[in-house]
Coordinates of C-alpha atoms in Angstrom, one line a residue:
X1 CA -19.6 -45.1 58.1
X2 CA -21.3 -47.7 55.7
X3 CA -20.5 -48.3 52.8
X4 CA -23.4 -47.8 50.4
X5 CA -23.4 -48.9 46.6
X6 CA -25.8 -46.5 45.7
X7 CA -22.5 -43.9 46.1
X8 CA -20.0 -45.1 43.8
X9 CA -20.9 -42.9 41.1
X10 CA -21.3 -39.7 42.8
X11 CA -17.9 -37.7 43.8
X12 CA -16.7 -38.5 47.4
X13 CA -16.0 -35.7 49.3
X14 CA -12.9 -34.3 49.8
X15 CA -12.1 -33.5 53.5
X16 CA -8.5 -32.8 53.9
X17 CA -5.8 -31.2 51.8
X18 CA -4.0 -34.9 51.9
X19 CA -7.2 -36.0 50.1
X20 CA -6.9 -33.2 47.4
X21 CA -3.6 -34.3 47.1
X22 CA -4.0 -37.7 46.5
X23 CA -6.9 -37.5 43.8
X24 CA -4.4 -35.4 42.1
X25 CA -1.6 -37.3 41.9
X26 CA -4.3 -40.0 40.8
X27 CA -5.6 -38.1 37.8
X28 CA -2.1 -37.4 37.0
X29 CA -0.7 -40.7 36.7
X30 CA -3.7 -42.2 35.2
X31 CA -3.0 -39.4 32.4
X32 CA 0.9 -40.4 32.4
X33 CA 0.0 -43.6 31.6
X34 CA -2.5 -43.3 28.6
X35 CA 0.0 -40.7 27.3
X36 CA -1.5 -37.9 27.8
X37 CA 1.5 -35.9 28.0
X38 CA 3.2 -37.3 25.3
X39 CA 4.5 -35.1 22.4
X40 CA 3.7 -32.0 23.8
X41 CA 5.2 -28.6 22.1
X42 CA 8.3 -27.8 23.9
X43 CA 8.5 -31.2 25.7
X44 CA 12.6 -31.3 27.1
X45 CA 13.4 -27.9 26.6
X46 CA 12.9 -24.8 29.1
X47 CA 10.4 -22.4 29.2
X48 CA 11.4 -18.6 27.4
X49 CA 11.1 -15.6 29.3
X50 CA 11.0 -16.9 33.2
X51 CA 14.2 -15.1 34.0
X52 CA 14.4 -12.4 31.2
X53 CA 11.8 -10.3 32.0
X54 CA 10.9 -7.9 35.3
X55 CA 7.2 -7.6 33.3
X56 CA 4.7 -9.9 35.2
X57 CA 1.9 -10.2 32.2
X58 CA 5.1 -11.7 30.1
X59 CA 3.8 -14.9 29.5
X60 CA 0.5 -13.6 28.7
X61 CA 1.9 -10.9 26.1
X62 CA 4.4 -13.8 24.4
X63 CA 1.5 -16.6 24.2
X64 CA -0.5 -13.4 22.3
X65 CA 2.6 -12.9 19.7
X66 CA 2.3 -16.9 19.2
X67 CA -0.8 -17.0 18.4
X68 CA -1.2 -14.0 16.6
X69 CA -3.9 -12.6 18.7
X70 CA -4.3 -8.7 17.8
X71 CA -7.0 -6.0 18.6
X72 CA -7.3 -6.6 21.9
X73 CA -7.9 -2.7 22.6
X74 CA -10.7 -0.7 23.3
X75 CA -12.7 -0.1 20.5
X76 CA -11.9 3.6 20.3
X77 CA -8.8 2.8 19.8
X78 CA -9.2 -0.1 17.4
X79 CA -11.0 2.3 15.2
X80 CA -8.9 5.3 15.7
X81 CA -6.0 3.2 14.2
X82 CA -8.6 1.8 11.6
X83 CA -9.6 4.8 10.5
X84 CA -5.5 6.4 10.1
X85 CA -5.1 3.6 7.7
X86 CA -8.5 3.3 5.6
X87 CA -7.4 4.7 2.6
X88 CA -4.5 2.3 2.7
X89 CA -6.3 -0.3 3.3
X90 CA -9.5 0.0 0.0
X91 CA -7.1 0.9 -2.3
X92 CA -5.6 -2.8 -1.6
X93 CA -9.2 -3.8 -2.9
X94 CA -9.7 -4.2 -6.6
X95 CA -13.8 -4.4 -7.0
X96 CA -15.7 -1.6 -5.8
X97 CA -18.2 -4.2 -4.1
X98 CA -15.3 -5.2 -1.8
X99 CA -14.4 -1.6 -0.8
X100 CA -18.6 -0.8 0.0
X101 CA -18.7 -3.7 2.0
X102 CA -15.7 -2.8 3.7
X103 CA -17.0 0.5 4.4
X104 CA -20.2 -0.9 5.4
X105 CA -18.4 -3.0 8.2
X106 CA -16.1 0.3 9.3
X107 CA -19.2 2.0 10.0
X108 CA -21.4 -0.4 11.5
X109 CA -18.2 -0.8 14.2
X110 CA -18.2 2.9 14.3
X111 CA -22.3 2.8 14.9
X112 CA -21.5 -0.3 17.7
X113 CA -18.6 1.6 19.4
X114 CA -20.2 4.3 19.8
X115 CA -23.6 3.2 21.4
X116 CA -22.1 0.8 23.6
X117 CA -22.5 1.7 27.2
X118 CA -19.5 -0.2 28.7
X119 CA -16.8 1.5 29.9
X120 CA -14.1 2.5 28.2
X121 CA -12.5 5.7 26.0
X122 CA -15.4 7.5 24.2
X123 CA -15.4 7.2 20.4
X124 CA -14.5 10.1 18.2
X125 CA -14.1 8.5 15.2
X126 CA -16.8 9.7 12.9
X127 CA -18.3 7.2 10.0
X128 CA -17.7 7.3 6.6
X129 CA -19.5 8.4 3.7
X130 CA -19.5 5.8 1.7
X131 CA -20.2 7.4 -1.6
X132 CA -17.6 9.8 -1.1
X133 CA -15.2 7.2 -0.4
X134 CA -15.7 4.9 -3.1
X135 CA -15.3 8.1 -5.6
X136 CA -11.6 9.0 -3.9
X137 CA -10.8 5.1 -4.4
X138 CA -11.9 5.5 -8.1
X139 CA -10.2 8.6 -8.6
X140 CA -6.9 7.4 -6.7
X141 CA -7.3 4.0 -8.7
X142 CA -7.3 5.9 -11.8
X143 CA -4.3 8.0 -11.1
X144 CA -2.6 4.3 -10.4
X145 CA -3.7 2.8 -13.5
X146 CA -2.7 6.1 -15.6
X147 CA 1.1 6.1 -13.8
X148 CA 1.6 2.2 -14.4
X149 CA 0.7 3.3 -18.2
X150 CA 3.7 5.7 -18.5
X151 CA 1.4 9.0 -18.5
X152 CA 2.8 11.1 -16.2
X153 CA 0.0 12.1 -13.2
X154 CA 0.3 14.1 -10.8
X155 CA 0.1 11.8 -7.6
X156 CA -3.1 9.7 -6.1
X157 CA -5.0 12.4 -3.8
X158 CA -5.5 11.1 0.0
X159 CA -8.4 12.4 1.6
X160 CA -11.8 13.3 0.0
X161 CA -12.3 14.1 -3.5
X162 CA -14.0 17.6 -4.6
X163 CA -17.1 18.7 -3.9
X164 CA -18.7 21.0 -6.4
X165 CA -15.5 21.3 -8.6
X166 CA -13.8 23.6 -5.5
X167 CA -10.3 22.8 -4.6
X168 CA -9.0 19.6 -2.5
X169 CA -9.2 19.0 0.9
X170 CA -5.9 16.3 1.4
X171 CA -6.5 16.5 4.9
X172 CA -10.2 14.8 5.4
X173 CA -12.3 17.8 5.6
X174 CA -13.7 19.9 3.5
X175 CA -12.8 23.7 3.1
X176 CA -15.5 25.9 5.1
X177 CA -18.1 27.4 2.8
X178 CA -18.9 31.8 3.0
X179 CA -20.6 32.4 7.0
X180 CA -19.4 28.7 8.0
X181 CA -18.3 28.2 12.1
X182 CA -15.6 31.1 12.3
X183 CA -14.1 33.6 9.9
X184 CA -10.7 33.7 8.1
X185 CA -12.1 30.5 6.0
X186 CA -10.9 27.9 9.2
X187 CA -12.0 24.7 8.4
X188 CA -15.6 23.3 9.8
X189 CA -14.8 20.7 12.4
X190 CA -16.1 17.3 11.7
X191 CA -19.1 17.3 14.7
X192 CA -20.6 20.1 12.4
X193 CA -21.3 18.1 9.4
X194 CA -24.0 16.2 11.8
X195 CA -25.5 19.5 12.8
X196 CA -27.6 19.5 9.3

């Protein structure tokens, strides 16, 4: 074969595994010798978790906790755990602006989840009324403000607030009305509130 100078600056061809091997070693002690591997993190000291563990995704799992990577879950789930802790997590807020736009995001997630195709759990976490919401914050903000006076309250309500002055529903839904889905006054489950 001739040599050609038109070829220097495209990538020769590597044949043989001995040729791999050398371009390798190459690259690497070119790098060695600009210092490319100088001051790395860990540099000297041995590598956590190679004999501890029988769990093969170890490494994976332990460069997530050092990072602080989190919600790496299907978005059901995400927003299942999201929505357990909402209340917790606006009454941190202190300007109702903050806790709308909160709410806003929540249920745009919800509204994504929920029409995205890809597989994975189905969504059953419902949105948020966001009126509704803001008024329990209000009210549970109130009760916080009136205890941290020295009035003695009775304690912040979780769940919605009343509806037409009728008692409170702690546990997120509303009492059933007179002829509402099944007797004995059970409560209406939460797909029938879409039904209207």
């Amino acid at each position: 074969m001739s040599e050609d100078p038109t070829d220097e600056g495209s990538p020769r061809r590597l044949n043989s595994l001995e040729d791999r091997n050398a371009v390798v070693e190459s690259a690497l002690d070119k790098a060695i010798k600009r210092g490319d591997f100088d001051d790395l993190p860990g540099l000297g000291k041995p590598l956590t978790g190679l004999h501890g563990s029988s769990d093969p995704d170890w490494w994976i799992k332990q460069k997530m906790d050092n990072e602080g990577i989190n919600g790496v879950a299907p978005a059901a789930f995400q927003l299942r755990k999201e929505n357990a802790v909402l209340e917790d997590t606006i009454d941190a807020f202190t300007s109702e602006s903050d806790v709308r736009d909160y709410l806003a995001g929540f249920n745009a997630r919800v509204r994504e989840a929920v029409m995205d195709l890809r597989e994975g759990p189905p969504v059953f976490t419902p949105p948020r009324d966001v009126e509704k919401e803001v008024s329990a914050w209000r009210l549970r903000r109130s009760h916080r403000t009136m205890k941290t006076d020295g009035a003695e309250v009775a304690p912040p309500l979780r769940g919605r607030p009343p509806t037409d002055g009728g008692p409170e529903a702690t546990d997120g839904v509303p009492e059933a009305a007179d002829g509402d889905a099944g007797s004995g006054g059970s409560p209406r489950r939460w797909w029938h509130f879409f039904r209207r």
